PDB file of C-alpha atoms in Angstrom:
ATOM      1  CA  MET H 292      55.747   2.543  -5.338  1.00  0.00           C
ATOM      2  CA  SER H 293      55.397  -0.929  -3.930  1.00  0.00           C
ATOM      3  CA  SER H 294      57.588  -3.685  -5.314  1.00  0.00           C
ATOM      4  CA  SER H 295      55.304  -6.472  -4.151  1.00  0.00           C
ATOM      5  CA  VAL H 296      54.131  -8.935  -6.752  1.00  0.00           C
ATOM      6  CA  SER H 297      50.398  -9.515  -6.949  1.00  0.00           C
ATOM      7  CA  PRO H 298      49.281 -13.119  -7.357  1.00  0.00           C
ATOM      8  CA  ALA H 299      48.369 -14.251 -10.843  1.00  0.00           C
ATOM      9  CA  SER H 300      44.760 -14.975 -11.646  1.00  0.00           C
ATOM     10  CA  PHE H 301      43.870 -18.500 -12.714  1.00  0.00           C
ATOM     11  CA  ALA H 302      40.756 -19.999 -14.252  1.00  0.00           C
ATOM     12  CA  VAL H 303      39.901 -23.456 -12.918  1.00  0.00           C
ATOM     13  CA  ARG H 304      37.637 -25.810 -14.838  1.00  0.00           C
ATOM     14  CA  PRO H 305      36.824 -29.521 -15.010  1.00  0.00           C
ATOM     15  CA  GLN H 306      39.253 -31.672 -16.947  1.00  0.00           C
ATOM     16  CA  ILE H 307      37.974 -32.991 -20.280  1.00  0.00           C
ATOM     17  CA  ALA H 308      39.226 -35.940 -22.348  1.00  0.00           C
ATOM     18  CA  ALA H 309      41.035 -33.614 -24.763  1.00  0.00           C
ATOM     19  CA  ASP H 310      43.155 -32.320 -21.812  1.00  0.00           C
ATOM     20  CA  LYS H 311      44.782 -35.680 -21.089  1.00  0.00           C
ATOM     21  CA  PRO H 312      47.846 -35.249 -23.378  1.00  0.00           C
ATOM     22  CA  ALA H 313      48.557 -31.777 -21.925  1.00  0.00           C
ATOM     23  CA  ILE H 314      48.131 -33.058 -18.359  1.00  0.00           C
ATOM     24  CA  SER H 315      50.432 -36.007 -19.016  1.00  0.00           C
ATOM     25  CA  ALA H 316      53.065 -33.670 -20.504  1.00  0.00           C
ATOM     26  CA  LEU H 317      52.737 -31.334 -17.500  1.00  0.00           C
ATOM     27  CA  GLN H 318      53.143 -34.214 -15.026  1.00  0.00           C
ATOM     28  CA  ASN H 319      56.179 -35.527 -16.943  1.00  0.00           C
ATOM     29  CA  ARG H 320      57.711 -32.055 -16.871  1.00  0.00           C
ATOM     30  CA  VAL H 321      57.030 -31.466 -13.163  1.00  0.00           C
ATOM     31  CA  PHE H 322      57.624 -34.933 -11.679  1.00  0.00           C
ATOM     32  CA  GLY H 323      59.611 -36.956 -14.217  1.00  0.00           C
ATOM     33  CA  PRO H 324      59.427 -40.709 -14.708  1.00  0.00           C
ATOM     34  CA  GLY H 325      60.514 -41.514 -11.117  1.00  0.00           C
ATOM     35  CA  ARG H 326      57.012 -40.699  -9.901  1.00  0.00           C
ATOM     36  CA  TYR H 327      55.751 -44.138 -10.964  1.00  0.00           C
ATOM     37  CA  ALA H 328      57.794 -45.788  -8.199  1.00  0.00           C
ATOM     38  CA  LYS H 329      55.955 -43.909  -5.442  1.00  0.00           C
ATOM     39  CA  ALA H 330      53.366 -45.542  -3.179  1.00  0.00           C
ATOM     40  CA  SER H 331      50.611 -43.214  -4.378  1.00  0.00           C
ATOM     41  CA  TYR H 332      50.939 -44.579  -7.896  1.00  0.00           C
ATOM     42  CA  ARG H 333      50.466 -48.153  -6.663  1.00  0.00           C
ATOM     43  CA  LEU H 334      47.157 -47.088  -5.162  1.00  0.00           C
ATOM     44  CA  ARG H 335      46.132 -45.514  -8.494  1.00  0.00           C
ATOM     45  CA  GLU H 336      47.058 -48.409 -10.804  1.00  0.00           C
ATOM     46  CA  GLY H 337      43.978 -49.834 -12.490  1.00  0.00           C
ATOM     47  CA  VAL H 338      41.697 -47.279 -10.815  1.00  0.00           C
ATOM     48  CA  GLU H 339      40.180 -44.294 -12.582  1.00  0.00           C
ATOM     49  CA  PRO H 340      40.428 -40.827 -11.025  1.00  0.00           C
ATOM     50  CA  ILE H 341      37.191 -39.226  -9.911  1.00  0.00           C
ATOM     51  CA  ASP H 342      36.169 -37.210 -12.970  1.00  0.00           C
ATOM     52  CA  ALA H 343      34.140 -34.624 -11.046  1.00  0.00           C
ATOM     53  CA  LEU H 344      37.264 -33.738  -9.003  1.00  0.00           C
ATOM     54  CA  SER H 345      39.771 -33.753 -11.882  1.00  0.00           C
ATOM     55  CA  LEU H 346      40.419 -30.077 -12.571  1.00  0.00           C
ATOM     56  CA  VAL H 347      42.826 -27.996 -14.620  1.00  0.00           C
ATOM     57  CA  ALA H 348      44.065 -24.420 -14.268  1.00  0.00           C
ATOM     58  CA  MET H 349      44.946 -21.886 -16.923  1.00  0.00           C
ATOM     59  CA  ARG H 350      46.110 -18.307 -16.625  1.00  0.00           C
ATOM     60  CA  GLU H 351      43.175 -15.931 -17.061  1.00  0.00           C
ATOM     61  CA  GLY H 352      42.731 -15.278 -20.768  1.00  0.00           C
ATOM     62  CA  ASP H 353      44.902 -18.222 -21.856  1.00  0.00           C
ATOM     63  CA  THR H 354      44.037 -21.771 -22.895  1.00  0.00           C
ATOM     64  CA  ALA H 355      47.326 -23.477 -21.995  1.00  0.00           C
ATOM     65  CA  ILE H 356      47.024 -25.804 -18.994  1.00  0.00           C
ATOM     66  CA  VAL H 357      49.452 -24.745 -16.252  1.00  0.00           C
ATOM     67  CA  GLY H 358      48.061 -26.889 -13.439  1.00  0.00           C
ATOM     68  CA  SER H 359      46.072 -30.040 -12.786  1.00  0.00           C
ATOM     69  CA  ILE H 360      44.725 -31.929  -9.808  1.00  0.00           C
ATOM     70  CA  ARG H 361      43.167 -35.368  -9.485  1.00  0.00           C
ATOM     71  CA  TYR H 362      41.656 -37.468  -6.705  1.00  0.00           C
ATOM     72  CA  TRP H 363      41.388 -41.230  -6.375  1.00  0.00           C
ATOM     73  CA  PRO H 364      39.135 -43.362  -4.183  1.00  0.00           C
ATOM     74  CA  VAL H 365      40.889 -45.399  -1.481  1.00  0.00           C
ATOM     75  CA  MET H 366      39.793 -47.517   1.452  1.00  0.00           C
ATOM     76  CA  ILE H 367      41.385 -47.543   4.893  1.00  0.00           C
ATOM     77  CA  GLY H 368      41.363 -50.287   7.499  1.00  0.00           C
ATOM     78  CA  PRO H 369      41.337 -54.073   7.797  1.00  0.00           C
ATOM     79  CA  ASN H 370      37.632 -54.400   7.036  1.00  0.00           C
ATOM     80  CA  ALA H 371      37.398 -51.512   4.603  1.00  0.00           C
ATOM     81  CA  SER H 372      34.174 -51.958   2.711  1.00  0.00           C
ATOM     82  CA  SER H 373      31.772 -49.208   3.669  1.00  0.00           C
ATOM     83  CA  GLN H 374      31.465 -45.529   2.811  1.00  0.00           C
ATOM     84  CA  MET H 375      32.722 -44.810   6.329  1.00  0.00           C
ATOM     85  CA  ASP H 376      36.029 -46.482   5.392  1.00  0.00           C
ATOM     86  CA  ALA H 377      36.336 -44.605   2.088  1.00  0.00           C
ATOM     87  CA  ALA H 378      38.590 -41.615   1.574  1.00  0.00           C
ATOM     88  CA  LEU H 379      40.107 -39.628  -1.253  1.00  0.00           C
ATOM     89  CA  LEU H 380      43.767 -39.674  -2.209  1.00  0.00           C
ATOM     90  CA  LEU H 381      44.767 -36.282  -3.626  1.00  0.00           C
ATOM     91  CA  GLY H 382      47.342 -36.289  -6.336  1.00  0.00           C
ATOM     92  CA  PRO H 383      49.097 -35.571  -8.327  1.00  0.00           C
ATOM     93  CA  LEU H 384      48.822 -31.817  -8.006  1.00  0.00           C
ATOM     94  CA  ALA H 385      51.008 -30.551 -10.840  1.00  0.00           C
ATOM     95  CA  VAL H 386      51.842 -26.897 -11.454  1.00  0.00           C
ATOM     96  CA  ALA H 387      54.059 -25.683 -14.287  1.00  0.00           C
ATOM     97  CA  PRO H 388      57.401 -24.377 -12.954  1.00  0.00           C
ATOM     98  CA  GLU H 389      56.896 -20.932 -14.460  1.00  0.00           C
ATOM     99  CA  VAL H 390      53.761 -20.328 -12.373  1.00  0.00           C
ATOM    100  CA  GLN H 391      54.706 -22.140  -9.163  1.00  0.00           C
ATOM    101  CA  GLY H 392      54.154 -19.945  -6.124  1.00  0.00           C
ATOM    102  CA  LYS H 393      51.613 -17.763  -7.947  1.00  0.00           C
ATOM    103  CA  GLY H 394      48.407 -19.404  -6.709  1.00  0.00           C
ATOM    104  CA  ALA H 395      47.512 -22.037  -9.334  1.00  0.00           C
ATOM    105  CA  GLY H 396      47.927 -24.953  -6.926  1.00  0.00           C
ATOM    106  CA  LEU H 397      46.004 -23.164  -4.198  1.00  0.00           C
ATOM    107  CA  ALA H 398      43.167 -22.344  -6.632  1.00  0.00           C
ATOM    108  CA  LEU H 399      42.987 -25.991  -7.745  1.00  0.00           C
ATOM    109  CA  MET H 400      42.969 -27.288  -4.159  1.00  0.00           C
ATOM    110  CA  LYS H 401      40.349 -24.841  -2.887  1.00  0.00           C
ATOM    111  CA  GLU H 402      37.936 -25.560  -5.730  1.00  0.00           C
ATOM    112  CA  SER H 403      38.426 -29.332  -5.709  1.00  0.00           C
ATOM    113  CA  LEU H 404      38.099 -29.584  -1.921  1.00  0.00           C
ATOM    114  CA  ARG H 405      34.922 -27.489  -2.076  1.00  0.00           C
ATOM    115  CA  LEU H 406      33.524 -29.865  -4.717  1.00  0.00           C
ATOM    116  CA  ALA H 407      34.596 -32.956  -2.741  1.00  0.00           C
ATOM    117  CA  ALA H 408      32.787 -31.715   0.371  1.00  0.00           C
ATOM    118  CA  GLU H 409      29.733 -30.820  -1.717  1.00  0.00           C
ATOM    119  CA  MET H 410      29.723 -34.371  -3.138  1.00  0.00           C
ATOM    120  CA  GLY H 411      29.680 -35.834   0.399  1.00  0.00           C
ATOM    121  CA  HIS H 412      33.272 -37.034   0.652  1.00  0.00           C
ATOM    122  CA  ARG H 413      34.485 -37.120   4.241  1.00  0.00           C
ATOM    123  CA  LEU H 414      38.293 -37.363   4.272  1.00  0.00           C
ATOM    124  CA  VAL H 415      41.215 -36.511   1.961  1.00  0.00           C
ATOM    125  CA  LEU H 416      44.765 -37.871   2.302  1.00  0.00           C
ATOM    126  CA  LEU H 417      47.976 -37.119   0.427  1.00  0.00           C
ATOM    127  CA  VAL H 418      51.737 -37.432   0.659  1.00  0.00           C
ATOM    128  CA  GLY H 419      53.292 -33.970   0.576  1.00  0.00           C
ATOM    129  CA  ASP H 420      54.907 -31.001   2.276  1.00  0.00           C
ATOM    130  CA  LEU H 421      52.971 -29.932   5.372  1.00  0.00           C
ATOM    131  CA  PRO H 422      53.822 -26.189   5.122  1.00  0.00           C
ATOM    132  CA  TYR H 423      52.338 -26.064   1.612  1.00  0.00           C
ATOM    133  CA  TYR H 424      49.201 -28.128   2.221  1.00  0.00           C
ATOM    134  CA  ALA H 425      48.508 -26.688   5.691  1.00  0.00           C
ATOM    135  CA  ARG H 426      47.411 -23.508   3.889  1.00  0.00           C
ATOM    136  CA  VAL H 427      44.156 -25.294   3.015  1.00  0.00           C
ATOM    137  CA  GLY H 428      43.843 -27.148   6.339  1.00  0.00           C
ATOM    138  CA  PHE H 429      45.828 -30.376   5.984  1.00  0.00           C
ATOM    139  CA  SER H 430      47.611 -31.761   9.048  1.00  0.00           C
ATOM    140  CA  GLN H 431      49.962 -34.662   9.636  1.00  0.00           C
ATOM    141  CA  VAL H 432      48.410 -38.094  10.133  1.00  0.00           C
ATOM    142  CA  PRO H 433      49.592 -39.434  13.501  1.00  0.00           C
ATOM    143  CA  ARG H 434      52.510 -41.779  12.775  1.00  0.00           C
ATOM    144  CA  GLY H 435      51.344 -45.359  12.235  1.00  0.00           C
ATOM    145  CA  ARG H 436      47.651 -44.533  12.204  1.00  0.00           C
ATOM    146  CA  VAL H 437      47.326 -44.972   8.428  1.00  0.00           C
ATOM    147  CA  VAL H 438      49.850 -47.049   6.500  1.00  0.00           C
ATOM    148  CA  MET H 439      50.493 -46.872   2.767  1.00  0.00           C
ATOM    149  CA  PRO H 440      52.371 -49.317   0.544  1.00  0.00           C
ATOM    150  CA  GLN H 441      56.117 -48.643   0.532  1.00  0.00           C
ATOM    151  CA  PRO H 442      58.008 -46.523  -0.333  1.00  0.00           C
ATOM    152  CA  TYR H 443      56.602 -43.442   1.363  1.00  0.00           C
ATOM    153  CA  ASP H 444      57.653 -41.120   4.163  1.00  0.00           C
ATOM    154  CA  PRO H 445      55.107 -41.433   7.008  1.00  0.00           C
ATOM    155  CA  ASP H 446      56.008 -37.928   8.198  1.00  0.00           C
ATOM    156  CA  ARG H 447      54.652 -36.588   4.879  1.00  0.00           C
ATOM    157  CA  LEU H 448      51.308 -38.391   5.096  1.00  0.00           C
ATOM    158  CA  LEU H 449      48.680 -35.688   5.574  1.00  0.00           C
ATOM    159  CA  TRP H 450      44.915 -35.563   5.907  1.00  0.00           C
ATOM    160  CA  LEU H 451      42.034 -33.147   5.864  1.00  0.00           C
ATOM    161  CA  PRO H 452      38.625 -34.065   7.266  1.00  0.00           C
ATOM    162  CA  LEU H 453      35.897 -32.525   5.110  1.00  0.00           C
ATOM    163  CA  VAL H 454      33.384 -33.384   7.820  1.00  0.00           C
ATOM    164  CA  PRO H 455      34.262 -32.600  11.450  1.00  0.00           C
ATOM    165  CA  GLY H 456      35.579 -35.725  13.152  1.00  0.00           C
ATOM    166  CA  ALA H 457      35.786 -37.771   9.942  1.00  0.00           C
ATOM    167  CA  GLU H 458      39.317 -38.881  10.830  1.00  0.00           C
ATOM    168  CA  GLU H 459      38.561 -39.973  14.406  1.00  0.00           C
ATOM    169  CA  ASP H 460      38.059 -43.703  13.800  1.00  0.00           C
ATOM    170  CA  VAL H 461      40.228 -44.009  10.692  1.00  0.00           C
ATOM    171  CA  ALA H 462      43.134 -46.427  11.123  1.00  0.00           C
ATOM    172  CA  GLY H 463      44.840 -49.172   9.190  1.00  0.00           C
ATOM    173  CA  ALA H 464      46.253 -49.869   5.781  1.00  0.00           C
ATOM    174  CA  MET H 465      45.363 -47.670   2.827  1.00  0.00           C
ATOM    175  CA  LEU H 466      44.091 -49.895   0.022  1.00  0.00           C
ATOM    176  CA  LYS H 467      43.116 -49.181  -3.533  1.00  0.00           C
ATOM    177  CA  THR H 468      39.510 -49.632  -4.444  1.00  0.00           C
ATOM    178  CA  ARG H 469      38.513 -52.363  -6.820  1.00  0.00           C
TER     179      ARG H 469
END
């Protein structure tokens, strides 16, 4: 007999208003209050996440939320004002500790990135661990090419073009949308 563990199966669906307390509790549990000091949160303040890309995950046959993902609009560059300067900021991606490593985060990313591409978005950025996010195609942003508000680790700034070449002319400061 094989002792390998098969990945869990997760249902992914759009977030609804009634999910917000459970998502907030999940994020508090996974990230703690220190998350509000991060650069990504400065770019999210006063800006609503993109509803169509805000998803939750549950174990198949269960209604408890064990994962969530959100995306936020950002602009990049000194003259950022056009759709060509727009990008998505992924995060937070929160997965309950008891199901981490079982595929919930991957399921959320694959579905949300598929939807983002379908909606016409061109580029996604995030601050995270390259080995984890490379599984869905993210790569490191060349150092200094895109700059976020401090504090952040530029070696953890990653991007994924949803359209071939979407990152080619992207450079400058990442700004929150108004």
